[in-house]
PDB file of C-alpha atoms in Angstrom:
ATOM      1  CA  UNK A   1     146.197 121.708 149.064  1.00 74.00           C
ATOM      2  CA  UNK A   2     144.242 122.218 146.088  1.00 83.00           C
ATOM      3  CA  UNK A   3     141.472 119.794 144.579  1.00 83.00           C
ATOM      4  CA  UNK A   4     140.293 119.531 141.110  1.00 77.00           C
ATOM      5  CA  UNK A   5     137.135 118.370 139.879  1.00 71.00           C
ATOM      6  CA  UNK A   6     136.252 117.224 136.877  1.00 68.00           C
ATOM      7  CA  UNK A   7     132.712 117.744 135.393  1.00 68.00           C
ATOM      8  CA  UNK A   8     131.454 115.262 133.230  1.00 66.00           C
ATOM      9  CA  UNK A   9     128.248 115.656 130.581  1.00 72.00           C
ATOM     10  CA  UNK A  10     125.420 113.644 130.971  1.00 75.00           C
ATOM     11  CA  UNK A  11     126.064 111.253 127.965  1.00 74.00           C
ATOM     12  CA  UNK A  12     124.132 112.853 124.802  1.00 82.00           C
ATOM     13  CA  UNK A  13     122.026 110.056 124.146  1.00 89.00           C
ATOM     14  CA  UNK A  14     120.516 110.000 120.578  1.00 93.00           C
ATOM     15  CA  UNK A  15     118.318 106.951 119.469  1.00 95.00           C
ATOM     16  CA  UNK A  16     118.690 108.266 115.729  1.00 95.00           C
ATOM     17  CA  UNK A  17     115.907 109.005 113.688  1.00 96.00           C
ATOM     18  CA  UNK A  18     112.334 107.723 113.029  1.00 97.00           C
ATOM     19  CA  UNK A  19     111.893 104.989 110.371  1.00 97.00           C
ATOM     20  CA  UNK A  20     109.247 103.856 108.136  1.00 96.00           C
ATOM     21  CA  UNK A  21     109.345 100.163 106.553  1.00 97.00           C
ATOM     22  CA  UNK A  22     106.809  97.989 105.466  1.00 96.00           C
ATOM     23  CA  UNK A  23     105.826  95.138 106.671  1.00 95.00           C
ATOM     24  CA  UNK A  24     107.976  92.017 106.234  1.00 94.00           C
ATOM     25  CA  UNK A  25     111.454  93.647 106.220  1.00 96.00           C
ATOM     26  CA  UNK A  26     113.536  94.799 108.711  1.00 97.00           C
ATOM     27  CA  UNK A  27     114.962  98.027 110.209  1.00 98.00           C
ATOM     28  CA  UNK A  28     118.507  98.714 111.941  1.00 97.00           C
ATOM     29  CA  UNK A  29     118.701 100.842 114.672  1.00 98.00           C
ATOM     30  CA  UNK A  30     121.679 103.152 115.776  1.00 97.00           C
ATOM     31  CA  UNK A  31     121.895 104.954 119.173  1.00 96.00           C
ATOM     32  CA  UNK A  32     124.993 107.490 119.818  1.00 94.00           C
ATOM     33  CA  UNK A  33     126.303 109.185 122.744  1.00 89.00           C
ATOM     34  CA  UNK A  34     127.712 107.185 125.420  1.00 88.00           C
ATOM     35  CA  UNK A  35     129.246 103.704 126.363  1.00 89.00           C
ATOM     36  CA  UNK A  36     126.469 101.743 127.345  1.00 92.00           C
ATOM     37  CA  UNK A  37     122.831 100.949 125.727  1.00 95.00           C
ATOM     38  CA  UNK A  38     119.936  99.118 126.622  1.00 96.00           C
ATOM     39  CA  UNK A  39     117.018  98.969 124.533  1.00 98.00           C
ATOM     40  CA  UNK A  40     113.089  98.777 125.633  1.00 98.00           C
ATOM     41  CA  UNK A  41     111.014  96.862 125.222  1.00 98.00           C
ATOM     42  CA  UNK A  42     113.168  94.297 123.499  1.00 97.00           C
ATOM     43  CA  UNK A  43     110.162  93.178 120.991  1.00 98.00           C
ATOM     44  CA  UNK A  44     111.384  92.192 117.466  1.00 98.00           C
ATOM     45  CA  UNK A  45     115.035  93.304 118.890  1.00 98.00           C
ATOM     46  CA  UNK A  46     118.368  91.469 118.062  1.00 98.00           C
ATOM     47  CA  UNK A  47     120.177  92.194 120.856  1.00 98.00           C
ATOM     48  CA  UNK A  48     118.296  94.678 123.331  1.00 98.00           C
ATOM     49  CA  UNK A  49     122.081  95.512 124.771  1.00 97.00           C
ATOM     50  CA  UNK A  50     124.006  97.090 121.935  1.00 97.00           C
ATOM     51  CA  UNK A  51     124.359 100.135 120.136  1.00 97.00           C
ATOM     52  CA  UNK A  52     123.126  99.197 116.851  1.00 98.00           C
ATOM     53  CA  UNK A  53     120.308  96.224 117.412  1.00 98.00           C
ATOM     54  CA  UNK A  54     118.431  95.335 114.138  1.00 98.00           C
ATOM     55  CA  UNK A  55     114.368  95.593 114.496  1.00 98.00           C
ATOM     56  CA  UNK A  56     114.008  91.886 113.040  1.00 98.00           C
ATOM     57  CA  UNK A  57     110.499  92.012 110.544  1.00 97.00           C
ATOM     58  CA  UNK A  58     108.343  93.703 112.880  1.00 97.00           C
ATOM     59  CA  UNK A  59     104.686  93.070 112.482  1.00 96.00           C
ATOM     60  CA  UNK A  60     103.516  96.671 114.321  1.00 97.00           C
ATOM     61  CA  UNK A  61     104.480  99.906 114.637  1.00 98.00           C
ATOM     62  CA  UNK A  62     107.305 100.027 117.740  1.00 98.00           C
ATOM     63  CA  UNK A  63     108.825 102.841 119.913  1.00 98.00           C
ATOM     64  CA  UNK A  64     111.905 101.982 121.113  1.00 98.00           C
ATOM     65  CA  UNK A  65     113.475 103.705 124.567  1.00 98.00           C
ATOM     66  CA  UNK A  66     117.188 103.325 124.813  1.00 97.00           C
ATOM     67  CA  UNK A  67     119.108 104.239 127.923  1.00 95.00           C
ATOM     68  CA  UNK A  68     122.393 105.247 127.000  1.00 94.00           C
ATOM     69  CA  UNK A  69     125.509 105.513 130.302  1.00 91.00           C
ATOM     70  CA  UNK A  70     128.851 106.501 129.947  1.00 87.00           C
ATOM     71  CA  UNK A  71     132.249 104.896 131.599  1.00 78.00           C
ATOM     72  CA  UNK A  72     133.403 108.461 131.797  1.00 74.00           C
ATOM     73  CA  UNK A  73     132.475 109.086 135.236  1.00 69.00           C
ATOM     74  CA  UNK A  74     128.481 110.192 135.347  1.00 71.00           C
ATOM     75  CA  UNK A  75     126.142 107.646 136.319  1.00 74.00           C
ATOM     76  CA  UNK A  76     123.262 109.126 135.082  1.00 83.00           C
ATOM     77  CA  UNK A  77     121.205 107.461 132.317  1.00 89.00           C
ATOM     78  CA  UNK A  78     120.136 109.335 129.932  1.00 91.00           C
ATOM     79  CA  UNK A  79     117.279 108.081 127.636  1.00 95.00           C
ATOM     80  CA  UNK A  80     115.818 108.793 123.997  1.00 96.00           C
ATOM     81  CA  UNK A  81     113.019 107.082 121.717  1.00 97.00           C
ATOM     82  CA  UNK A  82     112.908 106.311 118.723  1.00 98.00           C
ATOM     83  CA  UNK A  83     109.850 105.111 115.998  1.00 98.00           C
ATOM     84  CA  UNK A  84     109.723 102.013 113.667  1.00 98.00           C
ATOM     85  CA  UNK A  85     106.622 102.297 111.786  1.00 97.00           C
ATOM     86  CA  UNK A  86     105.478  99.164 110.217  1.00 97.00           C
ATOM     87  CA  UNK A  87     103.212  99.946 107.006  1.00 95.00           C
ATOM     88  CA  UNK A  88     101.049  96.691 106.714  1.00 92.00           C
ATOM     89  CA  UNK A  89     100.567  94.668 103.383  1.00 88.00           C
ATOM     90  CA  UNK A  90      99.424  96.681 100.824  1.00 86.00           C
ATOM     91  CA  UNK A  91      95.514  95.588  99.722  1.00 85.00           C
ATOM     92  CA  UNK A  92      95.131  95.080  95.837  1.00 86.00           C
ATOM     93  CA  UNK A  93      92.498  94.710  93.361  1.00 84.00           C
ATOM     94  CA  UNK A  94      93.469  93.991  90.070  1.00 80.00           C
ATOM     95  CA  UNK A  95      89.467  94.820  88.882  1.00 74.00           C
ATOM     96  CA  UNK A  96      87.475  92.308  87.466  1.00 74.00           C
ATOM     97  CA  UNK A  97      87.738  88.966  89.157  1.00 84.00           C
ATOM     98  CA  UNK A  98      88.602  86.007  86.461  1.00 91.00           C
ATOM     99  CA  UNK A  99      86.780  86.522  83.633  1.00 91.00           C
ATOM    100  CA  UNK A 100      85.984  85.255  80.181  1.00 91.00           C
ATOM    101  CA  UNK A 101      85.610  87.818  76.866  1.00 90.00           C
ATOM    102  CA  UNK A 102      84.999  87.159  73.218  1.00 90.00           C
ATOM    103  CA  UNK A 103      87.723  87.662  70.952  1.00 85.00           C
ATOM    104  CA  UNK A 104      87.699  91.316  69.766  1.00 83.00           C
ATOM    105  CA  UNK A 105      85.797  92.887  72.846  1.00 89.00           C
ATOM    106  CA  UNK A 106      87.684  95.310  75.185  1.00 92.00           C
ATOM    107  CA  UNK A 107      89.039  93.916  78.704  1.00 92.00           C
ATOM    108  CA  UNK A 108      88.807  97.025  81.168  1.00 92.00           C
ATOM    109  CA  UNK A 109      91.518  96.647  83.829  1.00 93.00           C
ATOM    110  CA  UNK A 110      91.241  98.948  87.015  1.00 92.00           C
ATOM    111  CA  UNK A 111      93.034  98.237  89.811  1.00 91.00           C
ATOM    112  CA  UNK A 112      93.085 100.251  93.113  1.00 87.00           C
ATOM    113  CA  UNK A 113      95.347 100.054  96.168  1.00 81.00           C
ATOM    114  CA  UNK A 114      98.087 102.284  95.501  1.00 88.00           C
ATOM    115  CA  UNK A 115     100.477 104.673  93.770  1.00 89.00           C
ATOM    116  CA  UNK A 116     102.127 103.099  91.136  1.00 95.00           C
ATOM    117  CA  UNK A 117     100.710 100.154  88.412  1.00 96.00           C
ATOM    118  CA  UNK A 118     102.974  97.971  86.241  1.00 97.00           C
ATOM    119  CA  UNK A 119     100.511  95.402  84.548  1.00 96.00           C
ATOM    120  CA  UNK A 120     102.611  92.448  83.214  1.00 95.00           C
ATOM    121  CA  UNK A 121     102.942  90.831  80.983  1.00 94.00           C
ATOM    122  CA  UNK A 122     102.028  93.914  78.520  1.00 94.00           C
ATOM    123  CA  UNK A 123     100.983  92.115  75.871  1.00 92.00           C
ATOM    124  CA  UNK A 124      97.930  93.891  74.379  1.00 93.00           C
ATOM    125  CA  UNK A 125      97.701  96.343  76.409  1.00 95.00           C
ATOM    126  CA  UNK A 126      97.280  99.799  75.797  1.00 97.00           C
ATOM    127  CA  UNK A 127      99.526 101.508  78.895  1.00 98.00           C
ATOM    128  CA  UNK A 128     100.890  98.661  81.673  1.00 97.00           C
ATOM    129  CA  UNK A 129     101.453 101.330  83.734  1.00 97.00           C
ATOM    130  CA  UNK A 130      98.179 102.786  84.585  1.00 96.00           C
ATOM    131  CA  UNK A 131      96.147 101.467  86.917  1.00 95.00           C
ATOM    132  CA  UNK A 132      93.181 101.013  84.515  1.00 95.00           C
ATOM    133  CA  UNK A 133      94.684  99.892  81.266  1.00 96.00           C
ATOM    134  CA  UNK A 134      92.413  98.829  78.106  1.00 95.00           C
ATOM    135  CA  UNK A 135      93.505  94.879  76.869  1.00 93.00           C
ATOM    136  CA  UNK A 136      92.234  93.298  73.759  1.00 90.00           C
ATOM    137  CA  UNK A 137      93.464  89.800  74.162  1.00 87.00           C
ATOM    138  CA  UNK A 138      94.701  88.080  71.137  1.00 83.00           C
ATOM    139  CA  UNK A 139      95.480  84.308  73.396  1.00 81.00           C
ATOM    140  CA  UNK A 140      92.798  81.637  74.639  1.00 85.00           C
ATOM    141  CA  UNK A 141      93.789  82.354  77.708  1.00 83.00           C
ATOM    142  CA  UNK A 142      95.986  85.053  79.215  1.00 88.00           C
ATOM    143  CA  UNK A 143      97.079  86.114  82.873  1.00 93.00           C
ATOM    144  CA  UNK A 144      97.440  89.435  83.841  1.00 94.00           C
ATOM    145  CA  UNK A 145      99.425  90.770  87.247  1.00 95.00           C
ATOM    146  CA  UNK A 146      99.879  94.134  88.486  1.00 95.00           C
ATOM    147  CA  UNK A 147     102.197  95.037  90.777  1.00 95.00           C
ATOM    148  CA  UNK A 148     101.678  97.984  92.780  1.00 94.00           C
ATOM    149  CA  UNK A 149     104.076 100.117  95.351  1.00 94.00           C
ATOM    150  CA  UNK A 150     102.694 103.061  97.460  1.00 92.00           C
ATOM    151  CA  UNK A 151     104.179 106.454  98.635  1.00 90.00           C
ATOM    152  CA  UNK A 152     106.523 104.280 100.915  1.00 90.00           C
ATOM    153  CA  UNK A 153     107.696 101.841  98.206  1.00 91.00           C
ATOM    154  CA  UNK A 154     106.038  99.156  99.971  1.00 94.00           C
ATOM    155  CA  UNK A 155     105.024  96.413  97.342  1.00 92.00           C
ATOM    156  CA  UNK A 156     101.700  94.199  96.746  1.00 91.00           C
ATOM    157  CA  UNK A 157     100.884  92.109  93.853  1.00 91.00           C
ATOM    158  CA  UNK A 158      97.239  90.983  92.380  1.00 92.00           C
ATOM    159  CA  UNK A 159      96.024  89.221  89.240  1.00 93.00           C
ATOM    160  CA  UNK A 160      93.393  88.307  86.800  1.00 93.00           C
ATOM    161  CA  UNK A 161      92.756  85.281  84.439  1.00 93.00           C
ATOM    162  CA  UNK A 162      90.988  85.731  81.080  1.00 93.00           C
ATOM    163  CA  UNK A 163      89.716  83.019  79.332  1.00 92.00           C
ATOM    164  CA  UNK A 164      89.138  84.289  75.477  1.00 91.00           C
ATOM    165  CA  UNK A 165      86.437  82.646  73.637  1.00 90.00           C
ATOM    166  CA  UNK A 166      86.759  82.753  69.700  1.00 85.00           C
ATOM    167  CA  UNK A 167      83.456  83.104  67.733  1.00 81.00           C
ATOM    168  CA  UNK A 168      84.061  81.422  63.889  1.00 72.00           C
TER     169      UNK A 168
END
């Protein structure tokens, strides 16, 4: 009598590909390649059991092991990692702390912190989207914010209040 065997694959177990996301949001995670998934550790995790858990707003940078089975017939586990970095809050200067000017005389805005400035409002300014934009402030007293975003996208805010005295 003849016998047939069947060969089965180890399941090709693929945690999907590194994130980056900064701090505050979340990330979703996506394994592939067999029936069965279990997640380690389950830090941050919706449901440490599932294919496709969502990384609920980590506050660190996380490796994640899943172990990935099959109900095809192998009962080996096979496992594969995956990274969720967490980039933290962004730290922003928007320059000068509060500060008071005569009419006429030159505000110099410089803030630091990032890629990207947008100064707003951009009333008398002469570029809001510099990090060190000139103002001459026509108002008693104004409010400036910048809003920054680095390589990532990640966002972080900062302001400044000027108080313009008028000399008669």
């Amino acid at each position: 009598s003849d016998v047939t065997i069947k060969v089965v694959p180890f399941p090709a177990a693929f945690a999907g590909n590194d994130q980056v996301i900064c701090i505050g949001l979340d990330a979703s995670l996506n394994a592939v390649g067999g029936s069965n998934y279990v997640w380690s550790p389950s830090r941050f995790l919706s449901n440490s059991v599932i294919a496709n858990p969502m990384v609920i707003q980590p506050s660190v940078t996380m490796q994640y092991i899943v172990t990935v089975t099959d109900t095809l017939g192998c009962t080996k586990a096979i496992n594969d990692t995956v990274l969720v970095q967490v980039i933290p809050a962004l730290s922003v200067d928007a320059g000068p702390a509060d500060t008071s000017i005569v009419e006429d005389e030159a505000l110099y805005l410089n803030a630091t912190g990032a890629s990207s400035y947008l100064w707003t409002p951009s009333n008398w300014l002469n570029n809001p989207s510099i990090p060190n934009p000139v103002a001459n402030i026509r108002d008693s007293i104004f409010k400036y914010i910048v809003t920054v975003k680095d390589a990532y996208g990640c966002l972080g805010t900062d302001s400044i209040l000027v108080r313009v005295y008028k000399i008669d």
